[in-house]
Structure formats: structure tokens, C-alpha cells
DNA sequence: GACTCCCTTCTTGCATGCAACATAAGCTGT
DNA sequence: ACAGCTTATGTTGCATGCAAGAAGGGAGTC
């Protein structure tokens, strides 16, 4: 399908994105092309292309003739992105409910069981992974490839992993979140698009408020 | 704000996008980097970066080691994109209604008057422009910069201009569309977020069905 | 001591050269 | 005539070289 070089390039973009998202660089720090080029043993040209793409994704800012800087989303941007997240995931839930994809439904049921187990054992790391999987399963289950694509862009911008780790620290949030997931799943099982959309939006809205209540250092700008 | 080089590069990207969207190249035709480089009197490198970006926007497809091809959205993709459009514009209308931006409101009122005049005189070209302006005014009026950004990406993928020109050809659609615009505006004026979202989604849905009913050559794939 | 100017250094932006690969045409043998 | 192979061409992918600009530091001056 994809030639070897293309796959390598994808990997390069992903690798650089991981490096940026992973927090290995302090926010606002400069990321020289030459360093990345040496790090991944390629020329500056493919690194440039990848950084250009990351700029369009909003993860870095390229100041012309100055340098490439890791860009931390501002609090306002996080609010804005969560509004879009709410809308898109609502759409995804609605589409999945209308479609009634059986494989996704069973995956979601399984996910919910695992999530409840993780809540009981207080396994926040597993829970974070399951939440991620739950949302992505619904989006993919919408059977709308363009939606999947745009959703991926959105999530990249949100630097989601850092945030979700923060929300799960709130006491009681895990249980509440799981209840909301169950509500969404039930609406989808009943093939109720409007109900599913409403439940999903309600859930995302609640989770966004949780993610934003904590005044964290990296969100103070 | 933007340095000269950055502005030039933006212009280069926009210029190439216009060329691709403008239909100067037959869909599926190859667009060699070297040609564009000579056309705009730059090296292949910035052309490459621009094409790379256009690929991520979904307008062209770069087959490795083969060439760059103009990519026409399939009918399925258009349906998918319209679903997202409905969701995002619904969000925008909702946000604008909640906010109650006065400058946007007056702009929309003026737009509606002009639109009705264009309907009476059957000026389809002016109407297409006004429709475009109406929707963008609402999206910008949401005061959500990230939404504006994502919406722009979406519209680029839809190759909107070609489609809107097609919808206005349907008899009676102009008047119906204007009525729907008025409904949206009234909901926003009443500061009714839910009503505004519903009206907007209804409008987009109707317009998408119009855009998709016509079996046009370029949409047959 | 503070301010201004220049210069050094680091970064990106672009042009160009070369290699690799995919595709298609031509050639040869059957 | 046709199938398989070879070759020719066109394209992208990447490496490298060079120039231009921006930021910071240091020297000189008031």
C-alpha cells in the first residue's frame, strides 16, 4: 500500500510529534531543525516538512528566521477546542446510533466493563487508556472517515493525553464519567441518535469542566 | 505581524490552492512540482511544502515517486463533509446566539436584505457570494478562533465554490435558502442557542441535499 | 552607571544536485 | 501477433550549500 519511504516519513512525523507532545522539550523552548535531523539521522529537509505540518496542527510555532517553538495551548484555546470536541463527538455518537454498528457496540460494552473494574481498583492509568479507547471507538464507529480525520487533528491540538491524566485525578470523577459513558452506550443501543448525541455532548461538557477547573501551571497563560 | 517571507509563502500556498480549486487542472491530472516552481518563479522546495499542505487538506494526492494528482472528493466524502459542516455551523450559530454579537447581527441583517434583493433579480452570482458571506459571518461570530480554523479546513476540502454554484441553479432553492437564513437570524436575535443551532443544522442539511441531488459529472466517482 | 551601536552567532529559507523509483515505450524472441 | 524483458524518461525524495535575518552580547561613549 504505502511504499517504504512514505511509511518512514509518517513515522518521522509521528516521532517528532511524540517528542513534542511528550513534554521532552520545555514549553516555549526552541527545537532546532538540525537537532532533530541529527537525532533521527535524516536531513533537515524532511524534518522541516514535518515541523511545518506540526505548525498547521498547532503544536509548534515557527517564527520566521528565529526558530521553532513548542506551543502550549492557552486556556482559551482549550475551551474552544473542547467546544468543538463536544460537537464532533456528539455527531459521531449520533451517527453510530443511527447506524447501529454491532462490532463497535460490543467493543463499547467490553470497554465499559473494564472501565468499571478500573474504577474499583483505582487504576487511573488503565482508566485513561480506556477513556481514550471509548471515545475513539465511537468516532470510528460513525463510519465517517472525514470525521475521523478531523477528530484526529483536534485531538492532536488538545494534547489530550496530558489533560486526561489530570481529569482522572479528581475524586469521584471516574465513577461519574463511567456513568455518563454508560448513558451514551444505552442511547446508542436503543438506536436513538438524538439521545446519543445529547448524552455524548453532556459527557464531553462535564469532562471539559473537570479538565479546566484545576488551575495547573502549564495552563496559566 | 507576519514577515514578508511568511506572507509570500502564504500567498504561494493560496495561489497553488486557487490553481487546484479553480479547475485549471483536470481532476486526476498530474501537477509536477517543477511546473509550479517555474510558474511562480521559486524553487521546488517551497512548492513541495505547499503541496504537502494541500495533501493534508485533502485537495491533492501525492503518490510517492509518481506524482501529485488533483483529488476530486468522492460523493461519499462530500456527504461526510456536509455532516461535519452541519455540526460545526450548528455550533457556531449556537455560540453566536449565546454571545449576541451586535456587529455580526447587523452584518447578517444587511446580508439578508441583499440576498432577498438578489433573489428577486435572480442574480445567482451575487447570491452565491452572499451565502458564502452569511455562513462565514456566523462562524466568525462564534468568537471561537479554533472553530474558524477547522471550519476553513473543512471548506477547503469541500471545494465549496463549485458546489454552491451548483445548488443555486435549482429553481426555488434560492428563496427557500433565504427563508432558512432568516429563521437562523431570528433565533440568533432572540438569543436562543438551541433554536439557532437547530435552525442552522436544518438549513445546512437542506442545502446539502440540494447539492447532492444533482448527478453531475465530476461527482460520479 | 546607563545607553547605543555593532558584531558575532544561531536559526531558518531557499536553491540546486543527485539518486531512487515507478511507469511506459520499445525491442527481441518465440 | 504476442509476451516478456530491457531501457528510457519523468517524477519525487533527500542531502547539502549558501544567504538572509533576528537576537544577544560586548565594547565604546555620554
Short mmCIF file of C-alpha atoms (C1' of nucleotides) in Angstrom, two decimals:
data_model
loop_
_atom_site.label_atom_id
_atom_site.label_comp_id
_atom_site.label_asym_id
_atom_site.label_seq_id
_atom_site.Cartn_x
_atom_site.Cartn_y
_atom_site.Cartn_z
CA UNK A 1 0.00 0.00 0.00
CA UNK A 2 2.41 2.60 1.17
CA UNK A 3 5.94 2.50 -0.04
CA UNK A 4 8.73 2.15 2.43
CA UNK A 5 9.75 5.76 2.26
CA UNK A 6 6.26 7.07 2.88
CA UNK A 7 5.92 4.87 5.92
CA UNK A 8 9.24 6.10 7.17
CA UNK A 9 8.15 9.67 6.75
CA UNK A 10 4.93 9.04 8.62
CA UNK A 11 6.98 7.60 11.35
CA UNK A 12 9.22 10.61 11.34
CA UNK A 13 6.25 12.96 11.71
CA UNK A 14 4.79 10.81 14.45
CA UNK A 15 8.11 10.52 16.20
CA UNK A 16 8.60 14.26 16.23
CA UNK A 17 5.02 14.76 17.37
CA UNK A 18 5.57 12.33 20.21
CA UNK A 19 8.70 14.17 21.18
CA UNK A 20 6.86 17.48 21.24
CA UNK A 21 3.75 16.16 22.96
CA UNK A 22 5.75 14.04 25.33
CA UNK A 23 6.99 17.13 27.04
CA UNK A 24 10.62 16.32 26.49
CA UNK A 25 11.01 19.90 25.45
CA UNK A 26 10.01 22.61 27.87
CA UNK A 27 7.05 24.60 26.52
CA UNK A 28 8.26 27.64 24.69
CA UNK A 29 11.65 26.10 24.14
CA UNK A 30 13.24 26.14 20.78
CA UNK A 31 13.52 22.94 18.76
CA UNK A 32 16.24 23.36 16.17
CA UNK A 33 15.78 21.50 12.93
CA UNK A 34 19.41 20.48 12.99
CA UNK A 35 18.99 18.75 16.31
CA UNK A 36 16.02 16.72 15.13
CA UNK A 37 17.81 15.95 11.90
CA UNK A 38 20.76 14.53 13.77
CA UNK A 39 18.53 12.80 16.29
CA UNK A 40 16.68 10.84 13.63
CA UNK A 41 19.59 10.61 11.25
CA UNK A 42 17.94 12.37 8.35
CA UNK A 43 18.49 15.62 6.56
CA UNK A 44 16.91 18.88 7.59
CA UNK A 45 14.51 18.79 4.65
CA UNK A 46 12.15 16.05 5.88
CA UNK A 47 12.39 17.47 9.37
CA UNK A 48 11.30 20.82 8.01
CA UNK A 49 8.30 19.26 6.31
CA UNK A 50 7.27 17.51 9.49
CA UNK A 51 7.64 20.67 11.57
CA UNK A 52 5.63 22.57 9.00
CA UNK A 53 2.88 20.05 9.43
CA UNK A 54 3.06 20.28 13.20
CA UNK A 55 2.71 24.03 12.88
CA UNK A 56 -0.50 23.55 10.92
CA UNK A 57 -1.65 21.20 13.65
CA UNK A 58 -0.98 23.96 16.13
CA UNK A 59 1.59 22.11 18.19
CA UNK A 60 4.57 24.28 17.35
CA UNK A 61 5.05 27.82 16.22
CA UNK A 62 7.64 28.63 13.59
CA UNK A 63 8.84 32.18 13.95
CA UNK A 64 10.48 33.01 10.62
CA UNK A 65 14.21 33.25 10.76
CA UNK A 66 14.11 32.76 14.51
CA UNK A 67 13.24 29.21 15.38
CA UNK A 68 10.62 26.60 16.10
CA UNK A 69 8.97 26.77 19.48
CA UNK A 70 6.83 24.30 21.34
CA UNK A 71 3.41 25.79 21.59
CA UNK A 72 1.31 25.18 24.67
CA UNK A 73 -2.39 25.78 24.08
CA UNK A 74 -3.78 28.65 26.08
CA UNK A 75 -6.70 28.16 28.42
CA UNK A 76 -8.96 29.93 25.97
CA UNK A 77 -7.88 27.63 23.16
CA UNK A 78 -8.56 24.59 25.31
CA UNK A 79 -12.08 25.87 25.95
CA UNK A 80 -12.55 26.46 22.25
CA UNK A 81 -11.23 23.03 21.35
CA UNK A 82 -13.48 21.32 23.87
CA UNK A 83 -16.49 23.07 22.36
CA UNK A 84 -15.58 21.59 19.00
CA UNK A 85 -14.87 18.23 20.60
CA UNK A 86 -18.33 18.26 22.11
CA UNK A 87 -19.88 18.97 18.76
CA UNK A 88 -17.92 16.40 16.78
CA UNK A 89 -18.26 13.60 19.31
CA UNK A 90 -21.97 14.36 19.53
CA UNK A 91 -22.15 13.92 15.79
CA UNK A 92 -20.19 10.69 15.99
CA UNK A 93 -22.46 9.25 18.67
CA UNK A 94 -25.49 10.26 16.67
CA UNK A 95 -24.20 8.59 13.53
CA UNK A 96 -23.20 5.44 15.35
CA UNK A 97 -26.62 5.23 16.98
CA UNK A 98 -28.32 5.59 13.64
CA UNK A 99 -26.05 3.00 12.10
CA UNK A 100 -26.08 0.52 14.93
CA UNK A 101 -22.66 -0.98 14.29
CA UNK A 102 -22.56 -4.25 16.16
CA UNK A 103 -18.80 -4.64 16.39
CA UNK A 104 -18.44 -1.20 17.90
CA UNK A 105 -21.28 -1.87 20.31
CA UNK A 106 -19.67 -4.99 21.69
CA UNK A 107 -16.34 -3.18 21.94
CA UNK A 108 -18.01 -0.41 23.91
CA UNK A 109 -19.73 -2.87 26.23
CA UNK A 110 -16.44 -4.58 26.90
CA UNK A 111 -14.77 -1.24 27.42
CA UNK A 112 -17.39 -0.23 29.95
CA UNK A 113 -16.90 -3.41 31.96
CA UNK A 114 -13.15 -2.88 32.02
CA UNK A 115 -13.66 0.74 32.97
CA UNK A 116 -15.83 -0.18 35.92
CA UNK A 117 -13.21 -2.66 37.03
CA UNK A 118 -10.55 0.03 36.72
CA UNK A 119 -12.67 2.37 38.82
CA UNK A 120 -12.96 -0.22 41.56
CA UNK A 121 -9.24 -0.92 41.62
CA UNK A 122 -8.49 2.77 41.20
CA UNK A 123 -6.23 2.04 38.25
CA UNK A 124 -6.07 5.54 36.80
CA UNK A 125 -3.60 4.66 34.10
CA UNK A 126 -5.74 1.87 32.70
CA UNK A 127 -8.77 4.10 33.03
CA UNK A 128 -7.17 6.86 31.00
CA UNK A 129 -6.39 4.38 28.27
CA UNK A 130 -9.95 3.04 28.32
CA UNK A 131 -11.46 6.51 28.12
CA UNK A 132 -9.30 7.24 25.12
CA UNK A 133 -10.39 3.99 23.51
CA UNK A 134 -14.07 4.60 24.28
CA UNK A 135 -14.15 7.95 22.55
CA UNK A 136 -12.16 6.78 19.57
CA UNK A 137 -14.34 3.73 19.16
CA UNK A 138 -17.40 5.93 18.91
CA UNK A 139 -15.75 8.28 16.45
CA UNK A 140 -14.54 5.46 14.27
CA UNK A 141 -17.92 3.82 14.62
CA UNK A 142 -19.52 6.82 12.99
CA UNK A 143 -18.29 5.35 9.72
CA UNK A 144 -17.38 8.85 8.61
CA UNK A 145 -13.75 8.84 7.55
CA UNK A 146 -13.53 12.60 7.24
CA UNK A 147 -14.85 12.94 10.76
CA UNK A 148 -12.18 10.55 11.98
CA UNK A 149 -9.61 12.65 10.20
CA UNK A 150 -10.76 15.98 11.61
CA UNK A 151 -11.21 14.48 15.05
CA UNK A 152 -7.63 13.29 14.97
CA UNK A 153 -6.45 16.79 14.15
CA UNK A 154 -8.49 18.17 17.01
CA UNK A 155 -7.11 15.68 19.49
CA UNK A 156 -3.57 16.41 18.42
CA UNK A 157 -4.16 20.06 19.13
CA UNK A 158 -5.61 19.32 22.54
CA UNK A 159 -2.52 17.42 23.64
CA UNK A 160 -5.16 15.18 25.04
CA UNK A 161 -3.04 12.72 26.94
CA UNK A 162 -1.79 15.30 29.39
CA UNK A 163 -5.28 16.57 30.07
CA UNK A 164 -6.97 13.26 30.57
CA UNK A 165 -4.37 12.29 33.10
CA UNK A 166 -5.27 15.39 35.01
CA UNK A 167 -9.03 14.88 34.98
CA UNK A 168 -8.82 11.39 36.40
CA UNK A 169 -7.16 12.80 39.49
CA UNK A 170 -10.40 14.42 40.59
CA UNK A 171 -12.08 12.28 43.25
CA UNK A 172 -15.36 10.84 42.11
CA UNK A 173 -14.86 11.89 38.53
CA UNK A 174 -14.03 8.39 37.38
CA UNK A 175 -17.29 6.98 38.62
CA UNK A 176 -19.29 9.89 37.20
CA UNK A 177 -17.53 9.61 33.88
CA UNK A 178 -18.27 5.91 33.70
CA UNK A 179 -21.94 6.54 34.40
CA UNK A 180 -22.00 9.04 31.55
CA UNK A 181 -20.33 6.53 29.29
CA UNK A 182 -23.00 4.02 30.18
CA UNK A 183 -25.71 6.55 29.38
CA UNK A 184 -24.17 7.15 25.98
CA UNK A 185 -23.90 3.46 25.28
CA UNK A 186 -27.51 2.84 26.24
CA UNK A 187 -28.72 5.53 23.88
CA UNK A 188 -26.67 4.04 21.08
CA UNK A 189 -28.03 0.58 21.87
CA UNK A 190 -31.56 1.96 21.63
CA UNK A 191 -30.66 3.42 18.25
CA UNK A 192 -31.63 6.87 19.45
CA UNK A 193 -29.47 9.35 17.51
CA UNK A 194 -30.75 12.44 19.29
CA UNK A 195 -30.45 10.86 22.71
CA UNK A 196 -26.98 9.59 21.93
CA UNK A 197 -25.86 12.99 20.74
CA UNK A 198 -27.28 14.68 23.81
CA UNK A 199 -25.71 12.16 26.17
CA UNK A 200 -22.36 12.43 24.46
CA UNK A 201 -22.36 16.20 24.48
CA UNK A 202 -23.36 16.21 28.08
CA UNK A 203 -20.49 13.89 28.90
CA UNK A 204 -17.88 15.87 27.00
CA UNK A 205 -19.12 19.07 28.57
CA UNK A 206 -18.80 17.62 32.05
CA UNK A 207 -15.35 16.26 31.36
CA UNK A 208 -14.21 19.56 29.91
CA UNK A 209 -15.31 21.39 33.03
CA UNK A 210 -13.32 18.93 35.09
CA UNK A 211 -10.29 19.38 32.92
CA UNK A 212 -10.49 23.13 33.24
CA UNK A 213 -11.27 23.55 36.94
CA UNK A 214 -7.81 22.62 38.12
CA UNK A 215 -5.51 25.63 37.92
CA UNK A 216 -2.40 23.97 36.63
CA UNK A 217 0.87 25.69 35.93
CA UNK A 218 1.01 24.83 32.28
CA UNK A 219 -2.46 26.27 31.71
CA UNK A 220 -1.92 29.64 33.31
CA UNK A 221 -1.12 31.54 30.15
CA UNK B 1 2.74 40.71 12.27
CA UNK B 2 3.82 38.39 9.57
CA UNK B 3 7.15 38.94 7.97
CA UNK B 4 7.41 39.41 4.27
CA UNK B 5 8.63 35.91 3.60
CA UNK B 6 5.84 34.33 5.58
CA UNK B 7 3.27 36.41 3.73
CA UNK B 8 4.83 35.41 0.44
CA UNK B 9 4.70 31.79 1.40
CA UNK B 10 1.06 32.10 2.39
CA UNK B 11 0.45 33.64 -0.94
CA UNK B 12 2.23 30.81 -2.65
CA UNK B 13 0.10 28.25 -0.85
CA UNK B 14 -3.05 30.19 -1.61
CA UNK B 15 -2.06 30.67 -5.20
CA UNK B 16 -1.45 26.99 -5.70
CA UNK B 17 -4.69 26.19 -3.92
CA UNK B 18 -6.56 28.56 -6.19
CA UNK B 19 -4.98 26.91 -9.19
CA UNK B 20 -6.02 23.49 -7.99
CA UNK B 21 -9.51 24.50 -6.88
CA UNK B 22 -10.01 26.70 -9.89
CA UNK B 23 -10.16 23.65 -12.08
CA UNK B 24 -7.33 24.74 -14.30
CA UNK B 25 -6.05 21.23 -13.96
CA UNK B 26 -8.28 18.36 -14.99
CA UNK B 27 -9.17 16.23 -11.97
CA UNK B 28 -6.78 13.34 -11.70
CA UNK B 29 -4.17 15.15 -13.73
CA UNK B 30 -0.65 15.35 -12.56
CA UNK B 31 0.76 18.61 -11.28
CA UNK B 32 4.52 18.48 -11.46
CA UNK B 33 6.43 20.40 -8.85
CA UNK B 34 8.79 21.66 -11.49
CA UNK B 35 5.95 23.27 -13.41
CA UNK B 36 4.61 25.12 -10.39
CA UNK B 37 8.13 26.13 -9.43
CA UNK B 38 8.70 27.69 -12.81
CA UNK B 39 5.20 29.16 -12.87
CA UNK B 40 5.72 31.07 -9.63
CA UNK B 41 9.43 31.60 -10.10
CA UNK B 42 10.52 29.82 -6.97
CA UNK B 43 12.44 26.68 -6.25
CA UNK B 44 10.87 23.27 -5.92
CA UNK B 45 11.34 23.26 -2.16
CA UNK B 46 8.64 25.79 -1.19
CA UNK B 47 6.35 24.27 -3.82
CA UNK B 48 6.85 20.91 -2.19
CA UNK B 49 5.92 22.29 1.20
CA UNK B 50 2.77 23.85 -0.20
CA UNK B 51 1.75 20.67 -1.99
CA UNK B 52 2.39 18.71 1.16
CA UNK B 53 -0.01 21.00 2.95
CA UNK B 54 -2.59 20.66 0.21
CA UNK B 55 -2.32 16.92 0.56
CA UNK B 56 -3.14 17.21 4.24
CA UNK B 57 -6.08 19.38 3.28
CA UNK B 58 -7.21 16.60 1.00
CA UNK B 59 -7.07 18.58 -2.23
CA UNK B 60 -4.27 16.67 -3.88
CA UNK B 61 -2.84 13.21 -3.57
CA UNK B 62 0.89 12.69 -3.65
CA UNK B 63 1.72 9.23 -4.89
CA UNK B 64 5.30 8.65 -3.80
CA UNK B 65 7.79 8.66 -6.60
CA UNK B 66 4.97 9.00 -9.10
CA UNK B 67 3.50 12.44 -8.97
CA UNK B 68 0.99 14.84 -7.49
CA UNK B 69 -2.60 14.44 -8.61
CA UNK B 70 -5.60 16.70 -8.27
CA UNK B 71 -8.01 14.95 -5.99
CA UNK B 72 -11.73 15.32 -6.54
CA UNK B 73 -13.79 14.46 -3.47
CA UNK B 74 -15.97 11.44 -3.93
CA UNK B 75 -19.68 11.62 -3.39
CA UNK B 76 -19.32 9.77 -0.12
CA UNK B 77 -16.71 12.23 1.09
CA UNK B 78 -18.98 15.13 0.22
CA UNK B 79 -21.73 13.57 2.28
CA UNK B 80 -19.33 13.07 5.15
CA UNK B 81 -18.03 16.61 4.93
CA UNK B 82 -21.54 18.04 4.89
CA UNK B 83 -22.35 16.13 8.05
CA UNK B 84 -19.40 17.79 9.74
CA UNK B 85 -20.33 21.14 8.25
CA UNK B 86 -23.79 20.80 9.73
CA UNK B 87 -22.36 20.07 13.13
CA UNK B 88 -19.78 22.86 13.14
CA UNK B 89 -22.08 25.53 11.77
CA UNK B 90 -24.71 24.48 14.28
CA UNK B 91 -22.14 25.02 16.99
CA UNK B 92 -21.21 28.39 15.55
CA UNK B 93 -24.81 29.56 15.41
CA UNK B 94 -25.34 28.39 18.95
CA UNK B 95 -22.30 30.25 20.21
CA UNK B 96 -23.21 33.41 18.36
CA UNK B 97 -26.74 33.29 19.74
CA UNK B 98 -25.41 32.91 23.26
CA UNK B 99 -22.96 35.73 22.75
CA UNK B 100 -25.24 38.10 20.92
CA UNK B 101 -22.56 39.87 18.90
CA UNK B 102 -24.10 43.09 17.67
CA UNK B 103 -21.74 43.76 14.79
CA UNK B 104 -22.33 40.30 13.37
CA UNK B 105 -26.08 40.68 13.81
CA UNK B 106 -26.22 43.87 11.80
CA UNK B 107 -23.99 42.33 9.15
CA UNK B 108 -26.33 39.36 8.92
CA UNK B 109 -29.40 41.61 8.66
CA UNK B 110 -27.79 43.54 5.86
CA UNK B 111 -26.75 40.33 4.17
CA UNK B 112 -30.30 39.03 4.31
CA UNK B 113 -31.66 42.17 2.69
CA UNK B 114 -29.12 41.93 -0.10
CA UNK B 115 -29.87 38.26 -0.50
CA UNK B 116 -33.57 38.90 -0.91
CA UNK B 117 -32.79 41.54 -3.48
CA UNK B 118 -30.54 39.09 -5.31
CA UNK B 119 -33.33 36.52 -5.27
CA UNK B 120 -35.73 38.98 -6.86
CA UNK B 121 -33.30 39.96 -9.58
CA UNK B 122 -32.17 36.36 -9.97
CA UNK B 123 -28.55 37.38 -9.58
CA UNK B 124 -27.11 33.97 -8.82
CA UNK B 125 -23.53 35.12 -8.74
CA UNK B 126 -24.18 37.77 -6.13
CA UNK B 127 -26.31 35.29 -4.22
CA UNK B 128 -23.54 32.73 -4.09
CA UNK B 129 -21.22 35.36 -2.69
CA UNK B 130 -23.78 36.41 -0.10
CA UNK B 131 -24.39 32.84 1.02
CA UNK B 132 -20.69 32.38 1.47
CA UNK B 133 -20.52 35.58 3.48
CA UNK B 134 -23.53 34.67 5.61
CA UNK B 135 -22.07 31.39 6.74
CA UNK B 136 -18.63 32.80 7.37
CA UNK B 137 -20.06 35.68 9.35
CA UNK B 138 -21.79 33.25 11.67
CA UNK B 139 -18.69 31.11 12.08
CA UNK B 140 -16.50 34.11 12.79
CA UNK B 141 -19.19 35.46 15.07
CA UNK B 142 -18.87 32.40 17.25
CA UNK B 143 -15.77 34.08 18.65
CA UNK B 144 -14.06 30.69 18.61
CA UNK B 145 -10.83 31.02 16.70
CA UNK B 146 -10.15 27.29 16.63
CA UNK B 147 -13.59 26.73 15.16
CA UNK B 148 -12.84 29.28 12.46
CA UNK B 149 -9.62 27.44 11.74
CA UNK B 150 -11.19 23.99 11.49
CA UNK B 151 -14.10 25.33 9.52
CA UNK B 152 -11.70 26.80 7.00
CA UNK B 153 -10.03 23.44 6.59
CA UNK B 154 -13.39 21.81 6.07
CA UNK B 155 -14.45 24.33 3.45
CA UNK B 156 -11.21 23.89 1.58
CA UNK B 157 -11.85 20.19 1.40
CA UNK B 158 -15.36 20.72 0.13
CA UNK B 159 -14.19 22.80 -2.79
CA UNK B 160 -17.16 24.83 -1.79
CA UNK B 161 -17.32 27.36 -4.53
CA UNK B 162 -18.05 24.82 -7.18
CA UNK B 163 -20.80 23.25 -5.13
CA UNK B 164 -22.59 26.40 -4.12
CA UNK B 165 -22.73 27.48 -7.71
CA UNK B 166 -24.50 24.26 -8.47
CA UNK B 167 -27.08 24.50 -5.70
CA UNK B 168 -28.24 27.93 -6.71
CA UNK B 169 -29.23 26.54 -10.08
CA UNK B 170 -32.11 24.65 -8.55
CA UNK B 171 -35.38 26.51 -9.09
CA UNK B 172 -36.88 27.76 -5.89
CA UNK B 173 -33.87 26.87 -3.83
CA UNK B 174 -32.74 30.47 -3.52
CA UNK B 175 -35.99 31.58 -1.93
CA UNK B 176 -36.09 28.57 0.39
CA UNK B 177 -32.49 29.10 1.40
CA UNK B 178 -33.16 32.73 2.18
CA UNK B 179 -36.12 31.79 4.33
CA UNK B 180 -33.89 29.40 6.25
CA UNK B 181 -31.29 32.10 6.67
CA UNK B 182 -33.96 34.35 8.10
CA UNK B 183 -35.02 31.64 10.52
CA UNK B 184 -31.44 31.28 11.71
CA UNK B 185 -31.05 35.02 12.12
CA UNK B 186 -34.26 35.30 14.11
CA UNK B 187 -33.15 32.61 16.51
CA UNK B 188 -29.84 34.34 17.00
CA UNK B 189 -31.61 37.64 17.57
CA UNK B 190 -33.74 36.01 20.25
CA UNK B 191 -30.54 34.75 21.85
CA UNK B 192 -31.82 31.20 21.62
CA UNK B 193 -28.74 28.96 21.29
CA UNK B 194 -30.68 25.73 20.89
CA UNK B 195 -33.08 27.20 18.39
CA UNK B 196 -30.25 28.77 16.44
CA UNK B 197 -28.35 25.50 16.32
CA UNK B 198 -31.43 23.61 15.20
CA UNK B 199 -32.27 26.17 12.53
CA UNK B 200 -28.71 26.21 11.26
CA UNK B 201 -28.43 22.46 11.11
CA UNK B 202 -31.74 22.25 9.36
CA UNK B 203 -30.56 24.77 6.82
CA UNK B 204 -27.25 23.06 6.15
CA UNK B 205 -28.97 19.72 5.87
CA UNK B 206 -31.41 21.07 3.29
CA UNK B 207 -28.66 22.73 1.30
CA UNK B 208 -26.56 19.58 1.35
CA UNK B 209 -29.42 17.55 -0.05
CA UNK B 210 -29.79 20.11 -2.81
CA UNK B 211 -26.08 19.97 -3.56
CA UNK B 212 -26.17 16.21 -3.75
CA UNK B 213 -29.35 15.61 -5.72
CA UNK B 214 -27.92 16.79 -9.00
CA UNK B 215 -25.98 13.99 -10.67
CA UNK B 216 -23.05 15.93 -12.01
CA UNK B 217 -20.18 14.53 -13.99
CA UNK B 218 -17.49 15.48 -11.59
CA UNK B 219 -19.28 13.75 -8.71
CA UNK B 220 -19.80 10.41 -10.34
CA UNK B 221 -16.78 8.69 -8.86
"C1'" DG C 1 26.09 53.57 35.56
"C1'" DA C 2 23.16 53.53 31.56
"C1'" DC C 3 22.55 53.68 26.76
"C1'" DT C 4 23.62 52.93 21.90
"C1'" DC C 5 25.69 50.71 18.18
"C1'" DC C 6 27.98 46.96 16.03
"C1'" DC C 7 29.19 42.45 15.54
"C1'" DT C 8 29.02 37.66 16.31
"C1'" DT C 9 26.28 33.59 16.25
"C1'" DC C 10 22.35 30.94 15.78
"C1'" DT C 11 18.45 29.98 13.31
"C1'" DT C 12 15.56 29.33 9.30
"C1'" DG C 13 14.53 29.88 3.91
"C1'" DC C 14 15.61 28.55 -0.42
"C1'" DA C 15 18.18 26.74 -4.47
"C1'" DT C 16 20.33 23.04 -6.51
"C1'" DG C 17 22.29 18.40 -7.38
"C1'" DC C 18 21.90 13.65 -7.26
"C1'" DA C 19 19.81 9.23 -6.50
"C1'" DA C 20 15.82 6.09 -6.38
"C1'" DC C 21 11.79 4.50 -8.10
"C1'" DA C 22 7.60 3.96 -10.98
"C1'" DT C 23 5.83 3.93 -15.46
"C1'" DA C 24 5.66 3.34 -20.24
"C1'" DA C 25 7.64 2.56 -24.54
"C1'" DG C 26 10.50 -0.20 -27.46
"C1'" DC C 27 12.85 -4.30 -28.54
"C1'" DT C 28 13.60 -9.09 -29.00
"C1'" DG C 29 12.50 -13.80 -29.18
"C1'" DT C 30 9.03 -17.17 -29.88
"C1'" DA D 1 0.99 -11.30 -33.35
"C1'" DC D 2 2.13 -11.53 -28.62
"C1'" DA D 3 4.55 -11.99 -24.29
"C1'" DG D 4 8.42 -10.90 -21.58
"C1'" DC D 5 12.27 -8.12 -20.84
"C1'" DT D 6 15.08 -4.10 -21.17
"C1'" DT D 7 15.68 0.54 -21.37
"C1'" DA D 8 14.44 5.41 -21.33
"C1'" DT D 9 12.11 9.08 -19.19
"C1'" DG D 10 9.74 11.56 -15.91
"C1'" DT D 11 8.76 12.26 -11.31
"C1'" DT D 12 9.54 12.69 -6.42
"C1'" DG D 13 12.77 12.20 -2.02
"C1'" DC D 14 16.54 13.80 0.20
"C1'" DA D 15 21.14 15.90 1.21
"C1'" DT D 16 23.81 19.81 1.13
"C1'" DG D 17 25.42 24.62 0.41
"C1'" DC D 18 24.73 29.30 0.89
"C1'" DA D 19 22.47 33.55 2.09
"C1'" DA D 20 19.41 36.44 4.91
"C1'" DG D 21 17.51 37.80 9.03
"C1'" DA D 22 16.93 38.06 14.20
"C1'" DA D 23 18.52 38.05 18.87
"C1'" DG D 24 22.04 38.60 22.27
"C1'" DG D 25 26.44 40.20 23.96
"C1'" DG D 26 30.23 43.29 24.24
"C1'" DA D 27 32.65 47.44 23.56
"C1'" DG D 28 32.56 52.23 23.38
"C1'" DT D 29 30.57 56.67 24.65
"C1'" DC D 30 27.96 60.06 27.23
#
